[in-house]
Amino acid sequence: MSTCRSASGKASRRSILKASVIAGAGMTLITPFGWTAKAQDDGYTIAFIQGVIGDNFYITMDCGARAKAEALGNVTIDTQGPERFDQTLQTPILNAVVQSKPDAIMMAPNDAKGMIAPIQAAIDAGIPVLCVDTTIDSDIQLGDVATDNVEGGRLAARGLAEQIGGKGKVFVVNVKPGISTTDLREQGFREAIEQEFPDIEYLGQEYCDNDSNIAAQIVSARLQSDPDLSGIFGTNLFAAQGAAAALRQQNLQGTVKMVGFDAGPTQVQDLKSETVDLLIAQHPGDIGEIAVGLLAEYLASGVAPDPKELVTGSTIVTRDNIDDPEVARYLYVADCGSYQLANAEPLPQAGASSEAEATPGA
């Protein structure tokens, strides 16, 4: 999530309710944001614009959103997204969604700066926008629901440090500059390595453009230039998938330790086959559930999220704990057939974590 927020942009539940104007029973509710709340009996359509289609992370988030919508009984989810994580592909999708006039939009912006203007256009059209997973460098959106990515990066650093015995060289395969989530994961990883592990040398990061094939090429080249490399951190599903493939190709699985962020089916298989040593699973289903609940409440009552930035946790997944039901529930799904509503709530504060989240091998 972005750290660029103005205090004046936050509005509490109390202030929103105080500022609301109720014209009478069955009438609409006018909020200070300029959006008009509908009567709950009308039902709501929430458009979900994914960061990229076909990503198990966003599939799982969609399952959470749909499960929450079904539980509420009056919400319909319309999901779409670009074929690549690219703002030039996401912007026309957002523009088309605005023309269809949904009651609200939940979306994962592809660029922290480049998506500000398109989101502002949606807001100007009277549609509230809630950012999920990624965010923008602005305060115009209704709120943000995302993983605590700095803390997730720290967990990855500590887990990798344990795997390599607290010394050696480590390297990060990142996605692309300007993506709020992965930028913050790298930040948390780098800060933890530099501050907590003096015998580990951080070799920096390279970007794979959210392409597992490019990630594999990057890691193969790095293994040639740094044959004594000790560990790799892949900041998302595709970065980790490509890095793991490169280790397999050079028969270095287990020799070069690997930590991946995300827990899709391929990543889980890489963990079980000992190509990857540790996974950091986000809770995308929880993000989807929370986002739909917040938007439904806002549409019905004008009550905006307070606090405006809400975070969900991360869970460390190892070969020792992967069959634990409390860990397995956070593994990503390929479809919604097995998804069960978790009635998720955001963490009380950034950095909070459960025992399973905080302890490798728990």
XYZ file of N, CA and C in Angstrom, residues 16-112:
291
model
N -19.064 11.502 8.958
C -19.831 11.216 7.752
C -21.316 11.169 8.072
N -21.647 10.482 9.158
C -23.052 10.371 9.519
C -23.625 11.731 9.902
N -22.826 12.551 10.558
C -23.269 13.877 10.951
C -23.508 14.746 9.731
N -22.672 14.572 8.710
C -22.774 15.397 7.515
C -23.832 14.900 6.552
N -24.322 13.677 6.754
C -25.292 13.105 5.830
C -26.639 13.804 5.958
N -27.342 13.860 4.840
C -28.656 14.481 4.823
C -29.681 13.419 4.459
N -30.585 13.133 5.350
C -31.610 12.127 5.101
C -32.924 12.853 4.829
N -33.440 12.670 3.628
C -34.639 13.400 3.225
C -35.914 12.741 3.728
N -35.815 11.519 4.188
C -36.996 10.839 4.694
C -36.892 9.357 4.439
N -37.790 8.605 5.007
C -37.748 7.150 4.855
C -37.836 6.787 3.380
N -36.947 5.865 2.961
C -36.960 5.409 1.576
C -36.267 6.352 0.624
N -35.805 7.508 1.100
C -35.129 8.467 0.234
C -33.639 8.157 0.199
N -32.938 8.828 -0.692
C -31.504 8.602 -0.816
C -30.734 9.345 0.255
N -29.494 8.915 0.454
C -28.597 9.505 1.437
C -27.476 10.206 0.695
N -27.300 11.491 0.952
C -26.263 12.264 0.280
C -25.049 12.345 1.194
N -23.918 11.887 0.715
C -22.710 11.881 1.525
C -21.809 13.032 1.135
N -20.892 13.449 2.033
C -19.996 14.553 1.723
C -19.032 14.234 0.601
N -18.879 12.967 0.195
C -18.020 12.626 -0.935
C -18.713 12.906 -2.263
N -19.999 13.203 -2.246
C -20.706 13.494 -3.477
C -21.404 12.299 -4.085
N -21.308 11.124 -3.441
C -21.971 9.932 -3.956
C -23.317 9.765 -3.271
N -24.260 9.187 -3.973
C -25.606 9.016 -3.459
C -25.846 7.563 -3.083
N -26.145 7.326 -1.822
C -26.408 5.958 -1.373
C -27.781 5.505 -1.852
N -27.877 4.262 -2.323
C -29.132 3.696 -2.801
C -29.858 2.979 -1.672
N -31.155 2.853 -1.834
C -31.907 2.019 -0.903
C -31.413 0.584 -1.021
N -31.258 -0.087 0.115
C -30.655 -1.410 0.129
C -31.470 -2.421 -0.670
N -32.783 -2.235 -0.724
C -33.633 -3.177 -1.441
C -33.350 -3.187 -2.937
N -32.753 -2.124 -3.449
C -32.480 -2.044 -4.884
C -31.390 -3.018 -5.312
N -30.546 -3.413 -4.384
C -29.405 -4.254 -4.721
C -28.289 -3.419 -5.317
N -27.068 -3.943 -5.238
C -25.902 -3.195 -5.690
C -25.086 -4.024 -6.673
N -24.519 -3.344 -7.652
C -23.546 -3.960 -8.545
C -22.178 -3.376 -8.240
N -21.234 -4.238 -7.879
C -19.860 -3.822 -7.607
C -18.974 -4.390 -8.702
N -18.294 -3.522 -9.417
C -17.349 -3.952 -10.444
C -15.998 -4.212 -9.793
N -15.429 -5.369 -10.077
C -14.097 -5.713 -9.577
C -13.143 -5.731 -10.767
N -12.202 -4.791 -10.786
C -11.195 -4.735 -11.838
C -9.896 -5.288 -11.268
N -9.525 -6.474 -11.724
C -8.328 -7.140 -11.232
C -7.067 -6.474 -11.780
N -5.944 -6.747 -11.122
C -4.675 -6.268 -11.646
C -4.316 -6.959 -12.938
N -4.608 -8.258 -13.018
C -4.373 -9.053 -14.222
C -5.259 -10.290 -14.130
N -5.826 -10.715 -15.239
C -6.664 -11.907 -15.211
C -5.781 -13.157 -15.190
N -6.332 -14.232 -14.651
C -5.628 -15.508 -14.656
C -4.631 -15.701 -13.539
N -4.457 -14.715 -12.674
C -3.547 -14.796 -11.535
C -4.319 -15.424 -10.376
N -3.799 -16.508 -9.802
C -4.507 -17.188 -8.711
C -4.765 -16.280 -7.519
N -3.914 -15.290 -7.327
C -4.135 -14.321 -6.258
C -5.455 -13.585 -6.483
N -5.649 -13.054 -7.687
C -6.872 -12.309 -7.972
C -8.077 -13.231 -8.128
N -7.865 -14.448 -8.584
C -8.964 -15.419 -8.625
C -9.481 -15.664 -7.210
N -8.561 -15.847 -6.264
C -8.958 -16.087 -4.872
C -9.644 -14.862 -4.285
N -9.156 -13.673 -4.623
C -9.807 -12.450 -4.161
C -11.227 -12.354 -4.708
N -11.401 -12.712 -5.971
C -12.722 -12.712 -6.588
C -13.649 -13.700 -5.879
N -13.111 -14.854 -5.499
C -13.915 -15.840 -4.766
C -14.378 -15.276 -3.430
N -13.485 -14.580 -2.731
C -13.869 -13.955 -1.478
C -14.941 -12.900 -1.672
N -14.779 -12.096 -2.727
C -15.768 -11.058 -3.023
C -17.131 -11.673 -3.325
N -17.138 -12.731 -4.121
C -18.403 -13.367 -4.499
C -19.058 -14.086 -3.320
N -18.234 -14.693 -2.468
C -18.790 -15.359 -1.284
C -19.449 -14.344 -0.357
N -18.810 -13.198 -0.176
C -19.385 -12.150 0.663
C -20.658 -11.599 0.030
N -20.635 -11.397 -1.291
C -21.821 -10.892 -1.981
C -22.992 -11.853 -1.828
N -22.722 -13.145 -1.951
C -23.780 -14.147 -1.799
C -24.334 -14.136 -0.379
N -23.442 -13.971 0.605
C -23.888 -13.930 1.996
C -24.757 -12.699 2.259
N -24.416 -11.575 1.645
C -25.203 -10.355 1.828
C -26.552 -10.463 1.128
N -26.577 -11.139 -0.004
C -27.832 -11.408 -0.687
C -28.323 -10.330 -1.630
N -27.700 -9.163 -1.622
C -28.192 -8.074 -2.473
C -27.070 -7.422 -3.285
N -25.963 -8.142 -3.468
C -24.807 -7.599 -4.178
C -24.451 -8.517 -5.340
N -24.200 -7.911 -6.490
C -23.728 -8.630 -7.668
C -22.309 -8.178 -7.985
N -21.414 -9.124 -8.266
C -20.025 -8.810 -8.598
C -19.810 -8.989 -10.097
N -19.248 -7.974 -10.725
C -18.887 -8.030 -12.149
C -17.371 -7.907 -12.234
N -16.694 -8.988 -12.625
C -15.230 -9.045 -12.574
C -14.623 -9.033 -13.968
N -13.585 -8.228 -14.131
C -12.801 -8.223 -15.361
C -11.426 -7.650 -15.067
N -10.530 -7.773 -16.029
C -9.180 -7.266 -15.819
C -8.350 -7.384 -17.078
N -7.190 -6.748 -17.099
C -6.318 -6.788 -18.274
C -5.563 -8.108 -18.379
N -5.079 -8.392 -19.577
C -4.322 -9.621 -19.802
C -2.901 -9.517 -19.275
N -2.415 -8.308 -19.100
C -1.103 -8.077 -18.496
C -1.228 -6.995 -17.444
N -0.282 -6.985 -16.506
C -0.285 -5.969 -15.462
C 0.273 -4.684 -16.068
N -0.607 -3.905 -16.703
C -0.193 -2.779 -17.527
C -1.280 -1.713 -17.472
N -0.916 -0.504 -17.050
C -1.915 0.545 -16.907
C -2.548 0.931 -18.245
N -1.817 0.778 -19.355
C -2.390 1.116 -20.657
C -3.478 0.131 -21.064
N -3.458 -1.061 -20.500
C -4.517 -2.037 -20.738
C -5.632 -1.919 -19.709
N -5.283 -1.520 -18.490
C -6.292 -1.428 -17.434
C -7.158 -0.177 -17.574
N -6.570 0.910 -18.064
C -7.311 2.168 -18.158
C -8.554 2.065 -19.033
N -8.481 1.517 -20.254
C -9.719 1.406 -21.042
C -10.761 0.491 -20.411
N -10.321 -0.500 -19.656
C -11.280 -1.355 -18.944
C -12.013 -0.538 -17.893
N -11.266 0.257 -17.133
C -11.893 1.114 -16.130
C -12.849 2.096 -16.794
N -12.433 2.696 -17.901
C -13.299 3.655 -18.592
C -14.600 2.999 -19.045
N -14.508 1.772 -19.561
C -15.707 1.059 -20.001
C -16.604 0.707 -18.821
N -15.997 0.333 -17.701
C -16.771 0.029 -16.499
C -17.528 1.265 -16.034
N -16.878 2.413 -16.059
C -17.540 3.656 -15.656
C -18.767 3.910 -16.530
N -18.656 3.643 -17.820
C -19.786 3.840 -18.729
C -20.951 2.907 -18.405
N -20.649 1.745 -17.819
C -21.715 0.800 -17.459
C -22.417 1.178 -16.158
N -21.874 2.159 -15.438
C -22.489 2.749 -14.248
C -22.774 1.742 -13.131
N -21.756 1.038 -12.652
C -21.965 0.206 -11.458
C -22.160 1.103 -10.244
N -22.599 0.519 -9.169
C -22.771 1.302 -7.945
C -21.436 1.619 -7.286
N -20.448 0.754 -7.466
C -19.130 0.977 -6.868
C -18.102 0.160 -7.638
N -16.841 0.529 -7.456
C -15.730 -0.179 -8.086
C -14.718 -0.549 -7.017
N -14.290 -1.799 -7.019
C -13.110 -2.203 -6.259
C -12.065 -2.618 -7.287
N -10.857 -2.096 -7.150
C -9.876 -2.362 -8.196
C -8.463 -2.379 -7.644
N -7.597 -3.100 -8.357
C -6.169 -3.154 -8.048
C -5.440 -2.321 -9.094
N -5.133 -1.053 -8.806
C -4.508 -0.183 -9.807
C -3.152 -0.723 -10.255
N -2.905 -0.660 -11.557
C -1.660 -1.185 -12.116
C -0.480 -0.249 -11.958
N -0.723 0.994 -11.611
C 0.371 1.943 -11.433
C -0.037 2.976 -10.399
N 0.856 3.237 -9.437
C 0.516 4.111 -8.315
C 0.284 5.553 -8.744
